Every structure is written in C-alpha cells, then in structure tokens.
CSV table of C-alpha atoms in Angstrom, one decimal:
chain,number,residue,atom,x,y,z
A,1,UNK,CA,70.2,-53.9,78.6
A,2,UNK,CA,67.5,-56.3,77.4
A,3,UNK,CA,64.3,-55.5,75.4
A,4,UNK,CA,61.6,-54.6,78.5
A,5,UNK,CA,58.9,-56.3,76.5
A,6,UNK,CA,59.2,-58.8,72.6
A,7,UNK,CA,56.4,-60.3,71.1
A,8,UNK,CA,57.7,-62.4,68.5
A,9,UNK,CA,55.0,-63.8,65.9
A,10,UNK,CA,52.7,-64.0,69.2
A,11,UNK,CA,48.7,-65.9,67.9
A,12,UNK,CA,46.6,-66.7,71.2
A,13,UNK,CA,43.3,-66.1,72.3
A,14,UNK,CA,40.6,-68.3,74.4
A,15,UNK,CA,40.0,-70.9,71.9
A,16,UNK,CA,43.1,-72.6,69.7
A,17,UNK,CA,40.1,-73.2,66.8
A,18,UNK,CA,39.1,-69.2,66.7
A,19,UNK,CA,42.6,-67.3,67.9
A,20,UNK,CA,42.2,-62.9,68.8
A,21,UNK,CA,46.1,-62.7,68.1
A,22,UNK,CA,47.4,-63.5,64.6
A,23,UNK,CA,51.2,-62.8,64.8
A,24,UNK,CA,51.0,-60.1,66.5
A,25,UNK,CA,55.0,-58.9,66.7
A,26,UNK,CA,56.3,-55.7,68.2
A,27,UNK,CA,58.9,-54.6,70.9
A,28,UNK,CA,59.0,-52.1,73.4
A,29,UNK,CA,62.9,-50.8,74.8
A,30,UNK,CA,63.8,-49.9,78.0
A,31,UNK,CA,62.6,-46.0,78.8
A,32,UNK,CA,60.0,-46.0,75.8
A,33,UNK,CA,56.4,-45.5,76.4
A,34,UNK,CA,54.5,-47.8,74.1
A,35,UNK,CA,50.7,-46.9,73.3
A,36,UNK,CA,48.7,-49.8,72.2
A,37,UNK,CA,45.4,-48.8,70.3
A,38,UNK,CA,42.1,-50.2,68.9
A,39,UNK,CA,38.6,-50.5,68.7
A,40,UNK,CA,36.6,-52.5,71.5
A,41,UNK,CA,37.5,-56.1,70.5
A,42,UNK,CA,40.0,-55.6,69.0
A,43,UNK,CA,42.4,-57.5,70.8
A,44,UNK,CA,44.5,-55.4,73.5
A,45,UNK,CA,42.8,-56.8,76.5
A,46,UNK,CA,43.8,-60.5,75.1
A,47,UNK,CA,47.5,-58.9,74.5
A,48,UNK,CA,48.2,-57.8,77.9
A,49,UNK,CA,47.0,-60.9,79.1
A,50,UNK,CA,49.3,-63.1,77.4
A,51,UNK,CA,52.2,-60.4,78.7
A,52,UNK,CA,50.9,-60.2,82.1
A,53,UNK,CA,51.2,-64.8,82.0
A,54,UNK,CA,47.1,-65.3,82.5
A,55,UNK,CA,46.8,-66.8,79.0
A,56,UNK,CA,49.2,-69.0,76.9
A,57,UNK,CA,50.1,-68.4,73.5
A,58,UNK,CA,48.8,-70.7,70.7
A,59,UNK,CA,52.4,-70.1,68.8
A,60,UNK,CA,55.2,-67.5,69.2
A,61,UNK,CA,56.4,-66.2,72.2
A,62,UNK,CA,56.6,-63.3,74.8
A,63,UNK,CA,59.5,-61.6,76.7
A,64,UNK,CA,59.7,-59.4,79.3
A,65,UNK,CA,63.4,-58.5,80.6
A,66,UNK,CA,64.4,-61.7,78.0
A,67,UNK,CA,63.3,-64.0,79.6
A,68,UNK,CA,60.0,-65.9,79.0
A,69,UNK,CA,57.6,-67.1,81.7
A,70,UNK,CA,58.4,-70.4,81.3
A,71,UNK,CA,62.2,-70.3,81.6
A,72,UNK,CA,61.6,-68.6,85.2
A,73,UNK,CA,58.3,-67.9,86.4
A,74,UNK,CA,58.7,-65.7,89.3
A,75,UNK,CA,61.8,-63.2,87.6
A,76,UNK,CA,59.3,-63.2,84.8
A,77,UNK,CA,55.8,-61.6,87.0
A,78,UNK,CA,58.3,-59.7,89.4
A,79,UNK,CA,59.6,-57.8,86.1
A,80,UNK,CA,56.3,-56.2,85.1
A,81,UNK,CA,53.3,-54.7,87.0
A,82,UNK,CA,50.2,-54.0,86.1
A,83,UNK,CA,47.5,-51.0,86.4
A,84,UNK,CA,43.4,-52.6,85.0
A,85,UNK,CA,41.1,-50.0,84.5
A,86,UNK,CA,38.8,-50.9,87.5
A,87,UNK,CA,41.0,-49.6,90.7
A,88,UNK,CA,41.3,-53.4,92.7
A,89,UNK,CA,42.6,-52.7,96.4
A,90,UNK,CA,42.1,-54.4,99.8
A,91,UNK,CA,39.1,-52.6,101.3
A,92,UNK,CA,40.8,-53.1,105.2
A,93,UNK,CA,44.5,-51.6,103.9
A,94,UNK,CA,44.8,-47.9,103.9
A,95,UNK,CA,46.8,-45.7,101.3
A,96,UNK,CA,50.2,-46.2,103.2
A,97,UNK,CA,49.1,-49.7,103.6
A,98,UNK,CA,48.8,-51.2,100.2
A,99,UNK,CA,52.3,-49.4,99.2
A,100,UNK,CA,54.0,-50.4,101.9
A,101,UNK,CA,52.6,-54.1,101.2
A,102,UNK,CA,54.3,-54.3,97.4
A,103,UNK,CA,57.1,-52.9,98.9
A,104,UNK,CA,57.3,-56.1,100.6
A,105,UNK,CA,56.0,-58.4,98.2
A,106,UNK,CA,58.7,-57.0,95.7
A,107,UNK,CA,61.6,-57.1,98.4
A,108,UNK,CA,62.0,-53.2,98.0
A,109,UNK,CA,64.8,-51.6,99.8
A,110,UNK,CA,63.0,-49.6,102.7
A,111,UNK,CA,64.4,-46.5,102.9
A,112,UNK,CA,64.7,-45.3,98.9
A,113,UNK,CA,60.8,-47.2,98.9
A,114,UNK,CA,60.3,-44.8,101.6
A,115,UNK,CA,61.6,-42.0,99.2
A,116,UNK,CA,59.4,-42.7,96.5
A,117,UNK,CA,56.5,-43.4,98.2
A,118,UNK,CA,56.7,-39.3,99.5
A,119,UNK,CA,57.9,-38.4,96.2
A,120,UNK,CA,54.5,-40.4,94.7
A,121,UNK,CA,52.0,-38.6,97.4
A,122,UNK,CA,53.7,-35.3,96.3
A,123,UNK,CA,53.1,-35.7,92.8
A,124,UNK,CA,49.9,-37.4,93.0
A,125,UNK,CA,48.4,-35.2,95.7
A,126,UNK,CA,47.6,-37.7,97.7
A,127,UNK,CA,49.4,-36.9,101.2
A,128,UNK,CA,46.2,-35.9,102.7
A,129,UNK,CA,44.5,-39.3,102.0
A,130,UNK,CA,47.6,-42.0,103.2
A,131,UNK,CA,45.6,-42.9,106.4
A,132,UNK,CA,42.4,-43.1,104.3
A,133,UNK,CA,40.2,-46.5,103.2
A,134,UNK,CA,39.7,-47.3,99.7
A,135,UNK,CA,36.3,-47.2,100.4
A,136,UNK,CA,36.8,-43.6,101.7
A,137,UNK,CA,38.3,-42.8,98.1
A,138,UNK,CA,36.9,-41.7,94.9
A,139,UNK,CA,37.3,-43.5,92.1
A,140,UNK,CA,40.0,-41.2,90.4
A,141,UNK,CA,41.7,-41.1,93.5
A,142,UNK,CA,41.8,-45.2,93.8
A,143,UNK,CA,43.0,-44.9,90.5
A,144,UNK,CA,46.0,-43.3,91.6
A,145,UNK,CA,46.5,-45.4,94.5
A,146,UNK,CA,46.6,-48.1,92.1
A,147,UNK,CA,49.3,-46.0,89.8
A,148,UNK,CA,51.2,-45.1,92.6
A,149,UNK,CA,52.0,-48.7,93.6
A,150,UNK,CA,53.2,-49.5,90.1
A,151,UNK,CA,55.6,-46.4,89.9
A,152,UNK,CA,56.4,-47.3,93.5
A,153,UNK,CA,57.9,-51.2,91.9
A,154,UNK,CA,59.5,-49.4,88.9
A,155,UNK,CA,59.9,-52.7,87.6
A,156,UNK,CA,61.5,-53.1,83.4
A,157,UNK,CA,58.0,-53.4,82.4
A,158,UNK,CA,55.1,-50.9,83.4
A,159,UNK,CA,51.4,-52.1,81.9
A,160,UNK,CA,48.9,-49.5,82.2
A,161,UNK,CA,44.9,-50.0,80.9
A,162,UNK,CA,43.1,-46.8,80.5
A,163,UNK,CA,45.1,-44.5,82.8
A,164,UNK,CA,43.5,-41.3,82.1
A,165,UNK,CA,40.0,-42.0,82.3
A,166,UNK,CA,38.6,-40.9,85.7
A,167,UNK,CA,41.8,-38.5,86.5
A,168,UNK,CA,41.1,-34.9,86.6
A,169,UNK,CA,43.4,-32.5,85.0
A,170,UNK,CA,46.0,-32.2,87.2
A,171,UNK,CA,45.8,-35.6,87.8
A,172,UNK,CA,46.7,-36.9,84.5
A,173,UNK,CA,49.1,-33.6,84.7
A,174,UNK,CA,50.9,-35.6,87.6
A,175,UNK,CA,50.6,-39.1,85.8
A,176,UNK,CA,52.6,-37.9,82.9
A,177,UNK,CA,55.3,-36.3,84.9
A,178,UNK,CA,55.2,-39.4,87.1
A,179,UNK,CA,55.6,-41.9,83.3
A,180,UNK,CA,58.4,-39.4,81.9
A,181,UNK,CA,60.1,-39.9,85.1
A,182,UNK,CA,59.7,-44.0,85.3
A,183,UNK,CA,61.2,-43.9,81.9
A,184,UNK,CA,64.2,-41.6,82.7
A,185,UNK,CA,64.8,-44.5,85.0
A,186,UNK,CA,64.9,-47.0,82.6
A,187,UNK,CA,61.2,-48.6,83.0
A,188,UNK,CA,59.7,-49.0,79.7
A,189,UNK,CA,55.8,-48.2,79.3
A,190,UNK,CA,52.9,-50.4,77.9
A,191,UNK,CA,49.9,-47.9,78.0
A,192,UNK,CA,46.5,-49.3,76.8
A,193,UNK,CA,44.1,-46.1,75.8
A,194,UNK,CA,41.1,-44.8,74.0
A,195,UNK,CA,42.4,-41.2,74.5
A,196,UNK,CA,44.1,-40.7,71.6
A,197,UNK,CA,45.5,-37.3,71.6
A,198,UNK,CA,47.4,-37.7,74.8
A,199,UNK,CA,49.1,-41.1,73.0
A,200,UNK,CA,49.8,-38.7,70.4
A,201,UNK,CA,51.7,-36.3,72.4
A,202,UNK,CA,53.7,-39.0,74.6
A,203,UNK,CA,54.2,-41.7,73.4
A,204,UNK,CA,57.3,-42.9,71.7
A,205,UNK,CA,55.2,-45.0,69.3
A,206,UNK,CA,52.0,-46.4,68.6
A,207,UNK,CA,50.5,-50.2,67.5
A,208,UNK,CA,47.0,-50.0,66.2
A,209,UNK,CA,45.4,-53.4,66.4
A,210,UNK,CA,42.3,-54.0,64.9
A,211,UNK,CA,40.9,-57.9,64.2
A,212,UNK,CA,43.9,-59.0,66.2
A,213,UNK,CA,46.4,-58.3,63.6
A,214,UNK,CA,48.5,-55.0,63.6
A,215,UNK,CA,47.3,-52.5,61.0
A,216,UNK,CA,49.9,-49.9,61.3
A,217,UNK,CA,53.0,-49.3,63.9
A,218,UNK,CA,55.9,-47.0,64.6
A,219,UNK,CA,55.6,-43.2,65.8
A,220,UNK,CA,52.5,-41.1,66.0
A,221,UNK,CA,54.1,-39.1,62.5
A,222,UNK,CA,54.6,-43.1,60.8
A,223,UNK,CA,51.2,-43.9,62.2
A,224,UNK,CA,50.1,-41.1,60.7
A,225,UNK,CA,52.0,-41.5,57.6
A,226,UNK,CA,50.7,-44.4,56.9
A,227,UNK,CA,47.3,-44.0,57.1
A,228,UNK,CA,47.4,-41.1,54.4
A,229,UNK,CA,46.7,-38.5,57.3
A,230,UNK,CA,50.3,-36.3,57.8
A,231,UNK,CA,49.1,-33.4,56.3
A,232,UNK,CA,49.1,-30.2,58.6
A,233,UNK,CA,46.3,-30.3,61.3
A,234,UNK,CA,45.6,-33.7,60.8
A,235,UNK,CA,45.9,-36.0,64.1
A,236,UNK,CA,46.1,-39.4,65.4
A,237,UNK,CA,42.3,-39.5,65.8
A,238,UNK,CA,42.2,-39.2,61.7
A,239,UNK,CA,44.7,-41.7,61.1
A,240,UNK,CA,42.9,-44.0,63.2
A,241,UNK,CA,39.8,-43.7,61.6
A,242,UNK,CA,41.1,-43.9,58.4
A,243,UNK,CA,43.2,-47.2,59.1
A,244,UNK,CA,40.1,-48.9,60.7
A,245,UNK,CA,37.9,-48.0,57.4
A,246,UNK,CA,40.9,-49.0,55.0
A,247,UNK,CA,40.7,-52.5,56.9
A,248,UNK,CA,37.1,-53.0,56.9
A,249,UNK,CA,36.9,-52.2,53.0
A,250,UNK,CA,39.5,-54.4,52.2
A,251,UNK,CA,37.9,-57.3,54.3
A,252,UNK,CA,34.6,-56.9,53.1
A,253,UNK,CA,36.1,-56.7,49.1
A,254,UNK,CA,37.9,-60.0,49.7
A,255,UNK,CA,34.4,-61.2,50.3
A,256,UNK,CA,33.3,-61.4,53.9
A,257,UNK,CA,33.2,-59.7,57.2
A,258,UNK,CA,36.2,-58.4,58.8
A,259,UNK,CA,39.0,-60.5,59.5
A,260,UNK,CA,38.7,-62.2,63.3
C-alpha cells in the first residue's frame, strides 16, 4: 500500500522571493493519525494548501496515494478530503443533502454510503437534525456535518483544521471514535490543532513547525524527548514551549530575528 501522504524536501509559500516552507519533509502511512503543530504563522495553513493542490511548490514535491497532482489531477483531489475550521456548506441542502451530494460527487457505492451515513448520524448525534438547514444548525453542529462528509468519503488521505474547537464533550468523544475507526480502515489522518493534549493522547506522531521549518518530529514521547521535557508529568504542552523558546534563542544569537 502506498504512503497516504510524502512531502519530500517540500519550500513554497506565496512569494518565490520570501518562501513559508523550507524543506519541509515528513510522511504520514496508511491508518496513522498525523498531528501537525505550531504557533499562528507558523506555516501549517501554507502546508495543507500545497497538499490539498491550491498552491505550487517552489521545489520538492507532494504525494498523496503516490501520485503527485501533476501526474493525474483528478485521482490526486479525489484521494484526500478536507475539513477548514469555518464549517462551509450549501445554505439550500439539508443534512442528508450535502452527504448524499459527495456521495455522488465521489461515485460512492449507494447502499454501504447509505450504511455509513446511519452509522455517522449515530455516532455524531445527529439523526435528529438530517432534514435540518445549515442555517438551522449551530456551529459545533455544522462542524460535524462538515466531518461527517469527510468520514463519509474515507478517502487514503483525511485533512482536518482545528477539529475540536467548537465540539462539545461528547462531541469530540464521537470524533475520536469516528478517526480511530477511519484509520482501522486504512485512511491515514492529517489533523491540524492548537489543542495539544488531545494530539498527545492520539496521535501516532507529531511535526512541530515553527518559521516554516520543522523543529522536532516523531511520537508525542520523541517530541518530547527532544525537547528536554520526558521527565514524569511533563506534557506535550512543555515540550512545545520549550522547542519554540530553544528556536527563538538560537535565531536571535545568530544575530537577527527568527528565521522566516
């Protein structure tokens, strides 16, 4: 089975003068949840861009599935999807609506899409609100229309941007049962997040980016390691800190501002 996701050496950014990404390398294997962490700025938002094909890297590469978005385009977007932050749904498609639309737009078999989509309102506790508006909908419960389309696809590449913000407990309860069981499947998980301490208890492994250059990768224990902050009690959160105020001394000793 291929590598869901490869960056190889990737530098991009807006501007080919003043780059975001300086060889940025890491890969992410099918059924691993990948969290991706940094300060605002930092770079993630530019990352999952160039993954997601809306930007164009100034050297290296990405693959998702293997392939790269210019050997074949539409295999290429049709093996990832993509959960932003800000719910974005049709305001005149209800619930059922929008999942039975990417159902069809990703030529989903109808009867296991019919599965999943009752398995999905189950665990998302949204069977209630299929017939409903998104305008209807609060915003935690958009949210989860918007994750329940993207479980719906389990496609080799899931991208999620701030999942738990917004979801209540049981909520997020339902979101990691619904991730654990998308990688059982064989998806393999991108997940964007400020909220350390649930990164720390599932994800696989961790990338801290900060300046657009990795600072530290590899479990939450390596990440950890690494930053001088295994000891007992200490957390993700403290390693964190601790990497970020390692880089910015360094930066500033070599004789300027951080590194961008």
């Amino acid at each position: 089975m291929a590598t869901a996701l490869t960056l190889d050496r990737l530098t991009g950014g807006y501007s080919v003068r003043k780059p975001v990404l300086h060889e940025v390398s890491f890969d992410i294997q099918p059924g691993e949840m990948m969290g991706l962490i940094g300060l605002n700025g930092a770079g993630k938002s530019t990352a999952i861009k160039h993954v997601l094909g809306l930007m164009l890297p100034h050297a290296g590469e990405v693959r998702v599935a293997g392939i790269r978005l210019a050997d074949d385009p539409e295999r290429y977007r049709a093996s990832c999807a993509y959960v932003p932050e800000q719910p974005s749904l049709f305001p005149n498609l209800t619930v059922a609506e929008h999942l039975r639309w990417t159902e069809t737009a990703y030529g989903l078999e109808t009867r296991e899409a019919a599965r999943r989509t009752e398995a999905l309102a189950e665990t998302f506790r949204m069977k209630h609100a299929m017939g409903a508006l998104p305008g209807t909908l609060s915003k935690g419960m958009r949210q989860k229309v918007m994750l329940m389309n993207a479980l719906l696809v389990a496609p080799p590449l899931l991208i999620i941007d701030e999942p738990f913000l917004g979801l209540d407990p049981l909520a997020t309860r339902a979101l990691v049962q619904a991730l654990n069981e998308a990688r059982a499947a064989g998806s393999a998980i991108l997940l964007s997040s400020h909220i350390l301490p649930a990164l720390e208890r599932n994800a696989d492994r961790i990338v801290v980016l900060h300046q657009g250059r990795i600072l530290a990768g590899g479990t939450p224990g390596e990440v950890k390691l690494a930053a001088g902050a295994s000891g007992e009690g200490s957390t993700l959160d403290d390693a964190f800190e601790r990497l970020i105020v390692a880089a910015d001394e360094a930066a500033a000793a070599e004789g300027g501002a951080p590194r961008g």
